[in-house]
Amino acid sequence: MGRMNKKLDMLNGSLCDKILIYAVPLALTGILQQLFNASDVAVVGRFAGEAAMAAVGCNTPIVSFLVNLFLGLSLGSNVIISQFIGQGDLSRVSKAVHTSLVLSVFGGVVIALIAELLAAPVLHLLGVPEDVYPMALLYLRIYIAGLPVIFLYNFEAAIFRSQGKTEKPLIALALSGFLNVGLNVFFVLVLHRKADGVALATVIANAVSAVILLFMLRSEQSAIHVDYSKLQIDASLLRKILQIGIPSSLQSCVFSVSNMCVQSAINSLGTLVIAASSAAFNIDCFSFFIINSFGQACTTFVGQNYGAGNEDRCRKTLKYSFLLDALFTFLICVLILGFGRPLLHLFNDNPEVIELGVIRLKILIIGHFFAFQVEVLSGYLRGYGKSALPAAITVASVCGIRLIWVFAVFRFFPTFPMLMVVYPISLFVNASGLVIATFVFVKNRKKSLQPQKTT
């Protein structure tokens, strides 16, 4: 228990090992979350049929969009609190924590109401097949009802991560996640529910994880301690959080919006392709969470050291985060190539579904070598509060290329492999833009910090 209450010293000492200590629990949190999400697909795929599996799969890009929206906004809290910790301004740390929690609750309710209104039109826009549509809509409506607690969990996790306590969100998720798996089996096998059963299980589990983290924040003895009497919005801090959070959210959501367009093209290829793509997506997501964890580590370490005025340590953070992410990305790709096919069998035994899933996994592996660059470089710039720049580059490259590909190239060559190729191409362009932007930013920072010559 003592180790859990120790915050990670990001301002002093070695960096490489501390980045690992921060990133590994964060990656495990994402992997565990994806395992529980994958259990939704696996349970309905094995016990409720391919139509129910496709119903969950059709919603994958929509759910991803909503989760990325929350993660992006919560990054604003992470950066602001990290910078205040670096400055040693504990009063503003506390104000930012309470502002973040109020924002999460009200923001979650507002977004849930809007999403409920848009649920049916969005599924129609994605071209969900008629035999899948009723189950897909019911799944989405139930999931949306749980958005406020999902939003709250993400902001609570961001608060802990700003102080280096990445293990606490992992513990909360592990406890609620096992509940999720148990409820999946109960609702589908015992109550004979289909997609709606796994959606309800997800909502209940997310509510439990949010309550656990709230209890942990209430028990904190540091500046991130939550006092209900202090739950109010600080307008100036809210503005700072949103200035970073909104562009970060936009950048994350651009991937999801473009993926929705790709999903609409996948839907046009039939139920088997939808099921195969959904299974492969759930496996591929494991690698994303590992890649993303080093980007988030870079953001938090740079945020604290920028707040403390340590520019050299910020640049070293970028170097170590980049090298570590490159190494882990390589290991991930080797594992997916070796175990991708057996993992697909966990979702579905249909040989055609397996072969289609393997196609997606192999093509997307190429994109991982550009994805880690996108995550680390974006994380570095966000740590300085420069959130709009990586967002703009991502919107222009990822969203633009994927939309053009779906509505131009795929229209004339409507095959699954041709559709999947857009992922590595768009990530390559995105990474190239961020490499140039980061080089220019670092060069300008060095120049601005040099002492001015006097005549």
CSV table of C-alpha atoms in Angstrom, one decimal:
chain,number,residue,atom,x,y,z
A,1,MET,CA,0.0,0.0,0.0
A,2,GLY,CA,2.9,2.3,0.7
A,3,ARG,CA,4.2,1.9,-2.9
A,4,MET,CA,0.8,2.8,-4.3
A,5,ASN,CA,0.8,6.1,-2.4
A,6,LYS,CA,4.2,7.2,-3.6
A,7,LYS,CA,4.1,9.6,-6.5
A,8,LEU,CA,6.7,9.2,-9.3
A,9,ASP,CA,9.4,11.8,-9.2
A,10,MET,CA,9.5,13.0,-12.8
A,11,LEU,CA,11.7,16.0,-12.1
A,12,ASN,CA,14.8,14.3,-10.8
A,13,GLY,CA,17.0,11.3,-11.4
A,14,SER,CA,17.0,8.8,-14.2
A,15,LEU,CA,14.4,9.0,-16.9
A,16,CYS,CA,14.3,5.7,-18.9
A,17,ASP,CA,13.3,3.5,-16.1
A,18,LYS,CA,10.7,6.0,-14.8
A,19,ILE,CA,9.1,6.3,-18.2
A,20,LEU,CA,8.8,2.5,-18.2
A,21,ILE,CA,7.4,2.5,-14.7
A,22,TYR,CA,4.8,5.1,-15.8
A,23,ALA,CA,4.0,3.5,-19.2
A,24,VAL,CA,3.7,-0.2,-18.3
A,25,PRO,CA,0.7,0.1,-15.9
A,26,LEU,CA,-0.9,2.5,-18.4
A,27,ALA,CA,-0.4,0.0,-21.2
A,28,LEU,CA,-1.7,-2.8,-19.1
A,29,THR,CA,-4.8,-0.7,-18.2
A,30,GLY,CA,-5.5,-0.2,-21.9
A,31,ILE,CA,-4.9,-3.9,-22.7
A,32,LEU,CA,-7.1,-5.0,-19.8
A,33,GLN,CA,-9.8,-2.7,-21.0
A,34,GLN,CA,-9.6,-4.1,-24.5
A,35,LEU,CA,-9.6,-7.6,-23.2
A,36,PHE,CA,-12.9,-6.9,-21.4
A,37,ASN,CA,-14.2,-5.2,-24.6
A,38,ALA,CA,-13.1,-8.1,-26.6
A,39,SER,CA,-15.0,-10.4,-24.3
A,40,ASP,CA,-18.2,-8.6,-25.4
A,41,VAL,CA,-17.4,-9.6,-29.0
A,42,ALA,CA,-16.1,-13.1,-28.1
A,43,VAL,CA,-19.2,-14.0,-25.9
A,44,VAL,CA,-21.8,-12.9,-28.5
A,45,GLY,CA,-19.7,-14.4,-31.4
A,46,ARG,CA,-19.6,-17.8,-29.8
A,47,PHE,CA,-22.9,-18.0,-28.0
A,48,ALA,CA,-25.3,-15.5,-29.8
A,49,GLY,CA,-24.3,-15.9,-33.4
A,50,GLU,CA,-22.5,-13.9,-36.2
A,51,ALA,CA,-25.4,-11.3,-36.5
A,52,ALA,CA,-25.0,-10.4,-32.8
A,53,MET,CA,-21.2,-10.3,-33.2
A,54,ALA,CA,-21.6,-8.0,-36.2
A,55,ALA,CA,-24.1,-5.8,-34.2
A,56,VAL,CA,-21.3,-5.2,-31.6
A,57,GLY,CA,-18.7,-4.8,-34.4
A,58,CYS,CA,-20.7,-2.2,-36.3
A,59,ASN,CA,-20.6,0.0,-33.2
A,60,THR,CA,-16.8,-0.4,-32.7
A,61,PRO,CA,-15.9,2.9,-34.5
A,62,ILE,CA,-18.7,4.8,-32.7
A,63,VAL,CA,-17.6,3.5,-29.3
A,64,SER,CA,-14.0,4.3,-30.2
A,65,PHE,CA,-15.0,7.8,-31.2
A,66,LEU,CA,-16.8,8.4,-27.8
A,67,VAL,CA,-13.9,7.0,-25.8
A,68,ASN,CA,-11.3,9.0,-27.7
A,69,LEU,CA,-13.5,12.1,-27.2
A,70,PHE,CA,-13.2,11.6,-23.4
A,71,LEU,CA,-9.6,10.6,-23.5
A,72,GLY,CA,-8.7,13.7,-25.5
A,73,LEU,CA,-10.5,16.0,-23.1
A,74,SER,CA,-9.1,14.4,-20.0
A,75,LEU,CA,-5.6,14.9,-21.4
A,76,GLY,CA,-6.2,18.6,-20.9
A,77,SER,CA,-6.5,17.9,-17.2
A,78,ASN,CA,-3.5,15.7,-17.2
A,79,VAL,CA,-1.3,18.4,-18.8
A,80,ILE,CA,-2.5,21.3,-16.6
A,81,ILE,CA,-2.2,19.4,-13.4
A,82,SER,CA,1.2,18.1,-14.4
A,83,GLN,CA,2.5,21.6,-15.1
A,84,PHE,CA,1.2,22.9,-11.8
A,85,ILE,CA,2.9,19.9,-10.0
A,86,GLY,CA,6.1,20.9,-11.7
A,87,GLN,CA,5.7,24.5,-10.6
A,88,GLY,CA,4.9,23.3,-7.0
A,89,ASP,CA,1.6,25.2,-7.1
A,90,LEU,CA,-0.5,22.8,-4.9
A,91,SER,CA,-3.4,25.2,-4.6
A,92,ARG,CA,-4.0,25.3,-8.3
A,93,VAL,CA,-3.4,21.5,-8.5
A,94,SER,CA,-6.4,21.1,-6.1
A,95,LYS,CA,-8.6,23.6,-8.0
A,96,ALA,CA,-7.8,21.8,-11.3
A,97,VAL,CA,-8.7,18.4,-9.9
A,98,HIS,CA,-12.1,19.6,-8.7
A,99,THR,CA,-12.8,21.6,-11.9
A,100,SER,CA,-12.0,18.4,-13.9
A,101,LEU,CA,-14.4,16.3,-11.9
A,102,VAL,CA,-17.3,18.7,-12.3
A,103,LEU,CA,-16.5,19.0,-16.0
A,104,SER,CA,-16.5,15.2,-16.4
A,105,VAL,CA,-19.9,14.8,-14.8
A,106,PHE,CA,-21.7,17.6,-16.7
A,107,GLY,CA,-19.8,16.9,-19.9
A,108,GLY,CA,-20.7,13.3,-19.8
A,109,VAL,CA,-24.4,14.0,-19.3
A,110,VAL,CA,-24.6,16.5,-22.1
A,111,ILE,CA,-22.7,14.3,-24.6
A,112,ALA,CA,-24.9,11.3,-23.7
A,113,LEU,CA,-28.0,13.3,-24.4
A,114,ILE,CA,-26.7,14.4,-27.8
A,115,ALA,CA,-25.4,10.9,-28.6
A,116,GLU,CA,-28.8,9.3,-27.9
A,117,LEU,CA,-30.4,11.7,-30.4
A,118,LEU,CA,-27.8,10.9,-33.0
A,119,ALA,CA,-27.6,7.1,-32.5
A,120,ALA,CA,-30.1,6.0,-35.1
A,121,PRO,CA,-29.0,8.5,-37.9
A,122,VAL,CA,-25.3,7.6,-37.4
A,123,LEU,CA,-26.0,3.8,-37.8
A,124,HIS,CA,-28.0,4.5,-40.9
A,125,LEU,CA,-25.2,6.7,-42.2
A,126,LEU,CA,-22.7,3.8,-41.6
A,127,GLY,CA,-25.0,1.5,-43.8
A,128,VAL,CA,-25.5,-1.1,-41.1
A,129,PRO,CA,-27.2,-4.2,-42.7
A,130,GLU,CA,-30.9,-4.5,-42.0
A,131,ASP,CA,-30.5,-7.9,-40.3
A,132,VAL,CA,-28.0,-6.4,-37.8
A,133,TYR,CA,-29.5,-2.9,-37.4
A,134,PRO,CA,-32.1,-3.5,-34.5
A,135,MET,CA,-29.5,-5.2,-32.3
A,136,ALA,CA,-26.8,-2.6,-33.2
A,137,LEU,CA,-29.1,0.3,-32.2
A,138,LEU,CA,-30.1,-1.3,-28.9
A,139,TYR,CA,-26.5,-2.0,-28.0
A,140,LEU,CA,-25.5,1.6,-28.8
A,141,ARG,CA,-28.3,3.2,-26.9
A,142,ILE,CA,-27.5,1.2,-23.7
A,143,TYR,CA,-23.8,2.0,-24.1
A,144,ILE,CA,-24.5,5.7,-24.5
A,145,ALA,CA,-26.6,5.7,-21.3
A,146,GLY,CA,-23.4,4.8,-19.5
A,147,LEU,CA,-21.3,7.7,-20.9
A,148,PRO,CA,-21.3,9.9,-17.8
A,149,VAL,CA,-19.6,7.2,-15.7
A,150,ILE,CA,-17.1,6.4,-18.5
A,151,PHE,CA,-16.3,10.2,-18.8
A,152,LEU,CA,-15.8,10.3,-15.0
A,153,TYR,CA,-13.5,7.3,-14.9
A,154,ASN,CA,-11.3,8.8,-17.6
A,155,PHE,CA,-10.9,12.2,-15.8
A,156,GLU,CA,-10.2,10.4,-12.5
A,157,ALA,CA,-7.6,8.3,-14.2
A,158,ALA,CA,-6.0,11.4,-15.8
A,159,ILE,CA,-5.7,13.0,-12.4
A,160,PHE,CA,-3.8,10.1,-11.0
A,161,ARG,CA,-1.6,9.9,-14.0
A,162,SER,CA,-0.6,13.5,-13.8
A,163,GLN,CA,1.1,12.6,-10.5
A,164,GLY,CA,2.6,9.4,-11.9
A,165,LYS,CA,0.2,7.0,-10.2
A,166,THR,CA,-0.7,4.9,-13.2
A,167,GLU,CA,-1.3,1.7,-11.1
A,168,LYS,CA,-4.4,3.0,-9.4
A,169,PRO,CA,-6.6,3.2,-12.6
A,170,LEU,CA,-5.2,-0.3,-13.5
A,171,ILE,CA,-6.4,-1.7,-10.1
A,172,ALA,CA,-9.9,-0.1,-10.5
A,173,LEU,CA,-10.2,-1.4,-14.1
A,174,ALA,CA,-9.1,-4.9,-13.1
A,175,LEU,CA,-11.7,-5.2,-10.4
A,176,SER,CA,-14.5,-3.8,-12.6
A,177,GLY,CA,-13.3,-5.7,-15.7
A,178,PHE,CA,-13.7,-9.1,-14.1
A,179,LEU,CA,-17.2,-8.1,-13.1
A,180,ASN,CA,-17.8,-7.2,-16.8
A,181,VAL,CA,-16.7,-10.6,-18.0
A,182,GLY,CA,-18.9,-12.3,-15.4
A,183,LEU,CA,-21.9,-10.2,-16.3
A,184,ASN,CA,-21.3,-10.9,-20.0
A,185,VAL,CA,-21.6,-14.6,-19.4
A,186,PHE,CA,-24.6,-14.2,-17.1
A,187,PHE,CA,-26.6,-12.0,-19.4
A,188,VAL,CA,-25.9,-14.0,-22.6
A,189,LEU,CA,-25.8,-17.6,-21.4
A,190,VAL,CA,-28.2,-17.4,-18.4
A,191,LEU,CA,-30.7,-14.7,-19.5
A,192,HIS,CA,-30.2,-15.4,-23.2
A,193,ARG,CA,-29.7,-11.8,-24.1
A,194,LYS,CA,-27.6,-10.8,-27.1
A,195,ALA,CA,-25.8,-7.6,-27.9
A,196,ASP,CA,-27.9,-5.7,-25.4
A,197,GLY,CA,-26.7,-8.0,-22.6
A,198,VAL,CA,-23.0,-7.3,-23.2
A,199,ALA,CA,-23.8,-3.5,-23.5
A,200,LEU,CA,-25.5,-3.6,-20.1
A,201,ALA,CA,-22.6,-5.5,-18.6
A,202,THR,CA,-20.2,-2.8,-19.9
A,203,VAL,CA,-22.2,0.0,-18.4
A,204,ILE,CA,-22.4,-1.6,-14.9
A,205,ALA,CA,-18.7,-2.4,-14.9
A,206,ASN,CA,-17.7,1.2,-15.9
A,207,ALA,CA,-19.9,2.6,-13.1
A,208,VAL,CA,-18.0,0.4,-10.6
A,209,SER,CA,-14.6,1.5,-11.9
A,210,ALA,CA,-15.6,5.2,-11.6
A,211,VAL,CA,-16.8,4.7,-8.0
A,212,ILE,CA,-13.6,2.8,-7.0
A,213,LEU,CA,-11.4,5.7,-8.4
A,214,LEU,CA,-13.6,8.3,-6.7
A,215,PHE,CA,-13.1,6.5,-3.4
A,216,MET,CA,-9.3,6.4,-4.0
A,217,LEU,CA,-9.3,10.1,-4.7
A,218,ARG,CA,-11.2,10.8,-1.5
A,219,SER,CA,-8.6,8.7,0.4
A,220,GLU,CA,-5.6,10.6,-1.1
A,221,GLN,CA,-3.4,12.6,1.3
A,222,SER,CA,-1.8,14.7,-1.4
A,223,ALA,CA,-2.9,17.8,-3.5
A,224,ILE,CA,-5.1,15.6,-5.7
A,225,HIS,CA,-7.4,14.7,-2.7
A,226,VAL,CA,-11.0,15.2,-3.5
A,227,ASP,CA,-13.2,17.2,-1.1
A,228,TYR,CA,-16.9,17.3,-2.1
A,229,SER,CA,-17.2,20.9,-0.7
A,230,LYS,CA,-14.6,22.1,-3.2
A,231,LEU,CA,-16.4,20.7,-6.3
A,232,GLN,CA,-16.8,23.8,-8.4
A,233,ILE,CA,-15.6,25.2,-11.7
A,234,ASP,CA,-12.6,27.5,-11.8
A,235,ALA,CA,-13.3,29.5,-15.0
A,236,SER,CA,-9.7,30.3,-15.8
A,237,LEU,CA,-8.5,26.7,-15.2
A,238,LEU,CA,-11.5,25.3,-17.2
A,239,ARG,CA,-10.4,27.5,-20.1
A,240,LYS,CA,-6.8,26.1,-19.8
A,241,ILE,CA,-8.0,22.5,-19.7
A,242,LEU,CA,-10.3,23.0,-22.7
A,243,GLN,CA,-7.6,24.8,-24.7
A,244,ILE,CA,-5.5,21.6,-24.5
A,245,GLY,CA,-8.2,19.1,-24.2
A,246,ILE,CA,-10.4,20.1,-27.2
A,247,PRO,CA,-7.6,19.9,-29.8
A,248,SER,CA,-6.4,16.7,-28.2
A,249,SER,CA,-9.9,15.3,-28.4
A,250,LEU,CA,-10.2,16.5,-32.0
A,251,GLN,CA,-7.0,14.7,-32.9
A,252,SER,CA,-8.2,11.5,-31.3
A,253,CYS,CA,-11.7,11.8,-32.7
A,254,VAL,CA,-10.4,12.4,-36.2
A,255,PHE,CA,-9.1,8.8,-36.2
A,256,SER,CA,-12.5,7.6,-35.2
A,257,VAL,CA,-14.4,9.7,-37.7
A,258,SER,CA,-12.2,8.5,-40.5
A,259,ASN,CA,-12.6,4.9,-39.2
A,260,MET,CA,-16.4,5.3,-39.3
A,261,CYS,CA,-16.1,6.1,-43.0
A,262,VAL,CA,-13.9,3.0,-43.4
A,263,GLN,CA,-16.5,1.0,-41.3
A,264,SER,CA,-19.3,2.1,-43.7
A,265,ALA,CA,-17.2,0.7,-46.5
A,266,ILE,CA,-16.6,-2.5,-44.5
A,267,ASN,CA,-20.3,-2.8,-43.9
A,268,SER,CA,-20.9,-2.8,-47.7
A,269,LEU,CA,-18.9,-6.0,-48.0
A,270,GLY,CA,-21.3,-8.1,-45.9
A,271,THR,CA,-21.8,-9.6,-42.4
A,272,LEU,CA,-18.7,-12.0,-42.6
A,273,VAL,CA,-16.3,-9.1,-43.4
A,274,ILE,CA,-17.9,-7.0,-40.6
A,275,ALA,CA,-17.4,-9.9,-38.1
A,276,ALA,CA,-13.8,-10.5,-39.3
A,277,SER,CA,-12.9,-6.9,-39.1
A,278,SER,CA,-14.4,-6.5,-35.7
A,279,ALA,CA,-12.4,-9.5,-34.3
A,280,ALA,CA,-9.1,-8.2,-35.9
A,281,PHE,CA,-9.8,-4.7,-34.6
A,282,ASN,CA,-10.1,-6.0,-31.0
A,283,ILE,CA,-6.7,-7.8,-31.3
A,284,ASP,CA,-5.0,-4.8,-33.0
A,285,CYS,CA,-6.2,-2.5,-30.3
A,286,PHE,CA,-3.9,-4.2,-27.8
A,287,SER,CA,-0.9,-2.9,-29.7
A,288,PHE,CA,-2.4,0.6,-29.9
A,289,PHE,CA,-2.7,0.9,-26.1
A,290,ILE,CA,1.0,-0.1,-25.7
A,291,ILE,CA,2.1,2.4,-28.4
A,292,ASN,CA,-0.2,5.1,-26.9
A,293,SER,CA,1.1,4.6,-23.3
A,294,PHE,CA,4.5,6.0,-24.2
A,295,GLY,CA,2.9,9.0,-25.9
A,296,GLN,CA,1.0,9.7,-22.7
A,297,ALA,CA,4.1,9.2,-20.6
A,298,CYS,CA,5.9,11.7,-22.8
A,299,THR,CA,3.1,14.2,-22.3
A,300,THR,CA,3.1,13.9,-18.5
A,301,PHE,CA,6.9,13.9,-18.0
A,302,VAL,CA,7.3,16.9,-20.4
A,303,GLY,CA,4.4,18.7,-18.7
A,304,GLN,CA,5.9,18.5,-15.3
A,305,ASN,CA,9.5,19.4,-16.4
A,306,TYR,CA,8.2,22.2,-18.6
A,307,GLY,CA,6.4,23.5,-15.5
A,308,ALA,CA,9.7,23.3,-13.6
A,309,GLY,CA,11.6,25.0,-16.4
A,310,ASN,CA,13.8,22.1,-17.2
A,311,GLU,CA,14.1,22.1,-21.0
A,312,ASP,CA,17.0,19.7,-21.3
A,313,ARG,CA,14.9,17.0,-19.4
A,314,CYS,CA,12.0,17.6,-21.7
A,315,ARG,CA,14.2,16.8,-24.8
A,316,LYS,CA,15.6,13.7,-23.0
A,317,THR,CA,12.0,12.6,-22.3
A,318,LEU,CA,11.3,12.8,-26.0
A,319,LYS,CA,14.4,10.7,-26.9
A,320,TYR,CA,13.7,7.9,-24.4
A,321,SER,CA,10.0,7.8,-25.1
A,322,PHE,CA,10.7,7.5,-28.8
A,323,LEU,CA,13.3,4.7,-28.4
A,324,LEU,CA,11.2,2.7,-25.9
A,325,ASP,CA,8.1,3.0,-28.0
A,326,ALA,CA,10.0,1.8,-31.1
A,327,LEU,CA,11.3,-1.2,-29.3
A,328,PHE,CA,7.8,-2.2,-27.9
A,329,THR,CA,6.2,-1.6,-31.3
A,330,PHE,CA,8.6,-4.1,-32.9
A,331,LEU,CA,7.9,-6.7,-30.2
A,332,ILE,CA,4.1,-6.2,-30.6
A,333,CYS,CA,4.3,-6.7,-34.4
A,334,VAL,CA,6.3,-10.0,-33.9
A,335,LEU,CA,3.7,-11.3,-31.4
A,336,ILE,CA,0.7,-10.4,-33.7
A,337,LEU,CA,2.4,-12.1,-36.7
A,338,GLY,CA,3.0,-15.2,-34.5
A,339,PHE,CA,-0.3,-15.5,-32.6
A,340,GLY,CA,-2.8,-13.5,-34.7
A,341,ARG,CA,-4.5,-16.5,-36.3
A,342,PRO,CA,-5.0,-18.4,-33.0
A,343,LEU,CA,-6.3,-15.3,-31.3
A,344,LEU,CA,-8.9,-14.8,-34.1
A,345,HIS,CA,-10.2,-18.3,-33.4
A,346,LEU,CA,-11.2,-17.1,-29.9
A,347,PHE,CA,-13.8,-14.8,-31.6
A,348,ASN,CA,-15.1,-17.1,-34.4
A,349,ASP,CA,-14.5,-20.5,-35.9
A,350,ASN,CA,-15.6,-19.7,-39.4
A,351,PRO,CA,-12.5,-20.2,-41.7
A,352,GLU,CA,-13.6,-17.3,-44.0
A,353,VAL,CA,-13.9,-14.9,-41.0
A,354,ILE,CA,-10.4,-16.1,-39.8
A,355,GLU,CA,-8.7,-15.5,-43.2
A,356,LEU,CA,-10.3,-12.0,-43.6
A,357,GLY,CA,-9.2,-11.1,-40.1
A,358,VAL,CA,-5.6,-12.2,-40.8
A,359,ILE,CA,-5.6,-9.9,-43.9
A,360,ARG,CA,-6.5,-6.9,-41.7
A,361,LEU,CA,-3.9,-7.7,-39.0
A,362,LYS,CA,-1.0,-8.1,-41.5
A,363,ILE,CA,-1.8,-4.8,-43.3
A,364,LEU,CA,-2.2,-2.8,-40.1
A,365,ILE,CA,1.1,-4.0,-38.7
A,366,ILE,CA,2.8,-1.9,-41.3
A,367,GLY,CA,1.0,1.2,-39.9
A,368,HIS,CA,2.3,0.6,-36.3
A,369,PHE,CA,5.8,1.7,-37.3
A,370,PHE,CA,4.3,5.1,-38.1
A,371,ALA,CA,1.7,5.1,-35.3
A,372,PHE,CA,4.3,5.1,-32.5
A,373,GLN,CA,5.9,8.2,-34.0
A,374,VAL,CA,2.5,10.0,-34.2
A,375,GLU,CA,1.8,9.2,-30.5
A,376,VAL,CA,5.2,10.2,-29.0
A,377,LEU,CA,5.6,13.4,-31.1
A,378,SER,CA,2.0,14.4,-30.4
A,379,GLY,CA,2.6,13.7,-26.7
A,380,TYR,CA,5.8,15.8,-26.6
A,381,LEU,CA,4.0,18.8,-28.1
A,382,ARG,CA,1.0,18.5,-25.8
A,383,GLY,CA,3.3,18.5,-22.8
A,384,TYR,CA,4.2,22.1,-23.7
A,385,GLY,CA,0.5,22.9,-24.1
A,386,LYS,CA,0.8,22.9,-27.9
A,387,SER,CA,-2.2,20.7,-28.6
A,388,ALA,CA,-3.6,22.4,-31.6
A,389,LEU,CA,-0.6,21.8,-33.8
A,390,PRO,CA,-0.6,17.9,-33.8
A,391,ALA,CA,-4.4,18.1,-34.1
A,392,ALA,CA,-4.3,20.2,-37.2
A,393,ILE,CA,-1.7,17.9,-38.8
A,394,THR,CA,-3.7,14.8,-38.0
A,395,VAL,CA,-7.0,16.3,-39.3
A,396,ALA,CA,-5.3,17.2,-42.6
A,397,SER,CA,-3.4,13.9,-43.1
A,398,VAL,CA,-5.5,11.1,-41.6
A,399,CYS,CA,-9.0,12.3,-42.1
A,400,GLY,CA,-8.3,13.8,-45.6
A,401,ILE,CA,-6.5,10.7,-47.0
A,402,ARG,CA,-9.0,8.2,-45.5
A,403,LEU,CA,-12.0,10.0,-46.8
A,404,ILE,CA,-10.5,10.4,-50.3
A,405,TRP,CA,-9.5,6.7,-50.3
A,406,VAL,CA,-13.0,5.5,-49.3
A,407,PHE,CA,-14.9,7.7,-51.7
A,408,ALA,CA,-12.5,7.5,-54.6
A,409,VAL,CA,-10.1,4.5,-54.6
A,410,PHE,CA,-12.3,2.0,-52.8
A,411,ARG,CA,-15.2,3.0,-55.1
A,412,PHE,CA,-13.4,1.5,-58.1
A,413,PHE,CA,-11.6,-1.3,-56.3
A,414,PRO,CA,-14.1,-2.5,-53.7
A,415,THR,CA,-12.0,-5.2,-51.9
A,416,PHE,CA,-11.2,-5.6,-48.3
A,417,PRO,CA,-7.4,-5.6,-48.7
A,418,MET,CA,-7.6,-2.4,-50.8
A,419,LEU,CA,-9.6,-0.7,-48.1
A,420,MET,CA,-7.2,-1.7,-45.3
A,421,VAL,CA,-4.2,-0.3,-47.1
A,422,VAL,CA,-5.4,3.2,-46.3
A,423,TYR,CA,-4.3,2.8,-42.7
A,424,PRO,CA,-0.5,2.6,-43.2
A,425,ILE,CA,-0.6,5.2,-45.9
A,426,SER,CA,-2.4,7.8,-43.9
A,427,LEU,CA,-0.3,7.1,-40.8
A,428,PHE,CA,2.9,7.6,-42.8
A,429,VAL,CA,1.7,11.0,-44.0
A,430,ASN,CA,0.7,11.9,-40.4
A,431,ALA,CA,4.0,10.9,-38.9
A,432,SER,CA,6.0,12.8,-41.6
A,433,GLY,CA,4.1,16.0,-40.8
A,434,LEU,CA,4.7,15.6,-37.1
A,435,VAL,CA,8.4,14.9,-37.5
A,436,ILE,CA,8.8,18.2,-39.4
A,437,ALA,CA,6.6,20.1,-36.9
A,438,THR,CA,8.5,18.8,-33.9
A,439,PHE,CA,11.9,19.6,-35.5
A,440,VAL,CA,10.8,23.2,-36.2
A,441,PHE,CA,9.3,23.5,-32.6
A,442,VAL,CA,12.5,22.2,-30.9
A,443,LYS,CA,14.7,24.4,-33.1
A,444,ASN,CA,12.6,27.5,-32.2
A,445,ARG,CA,12.5,26.6,-28.5
A,446,LYS,CA,16.3,26.5,-28.4
A,447,LYS,CA,16.6,29.8,-30.2
A,448,SER,CA,14.1,31.5,-27.9
A,449,LEU,CA,15.9,30.3,-24.8
A,450,GLN,CA,19.3,31.5,-25.9
A,451,PRO,CA,20.5,34.6,-24.1
A,452,GLN,CA,20.0,37.7,-26.3
A,453,LYS,CA,23.2,39.4,-27.3
A,454,THR,CA,23.5,43.1,-26.3
A,455,THR,CA,25.4,45.6,-28.2
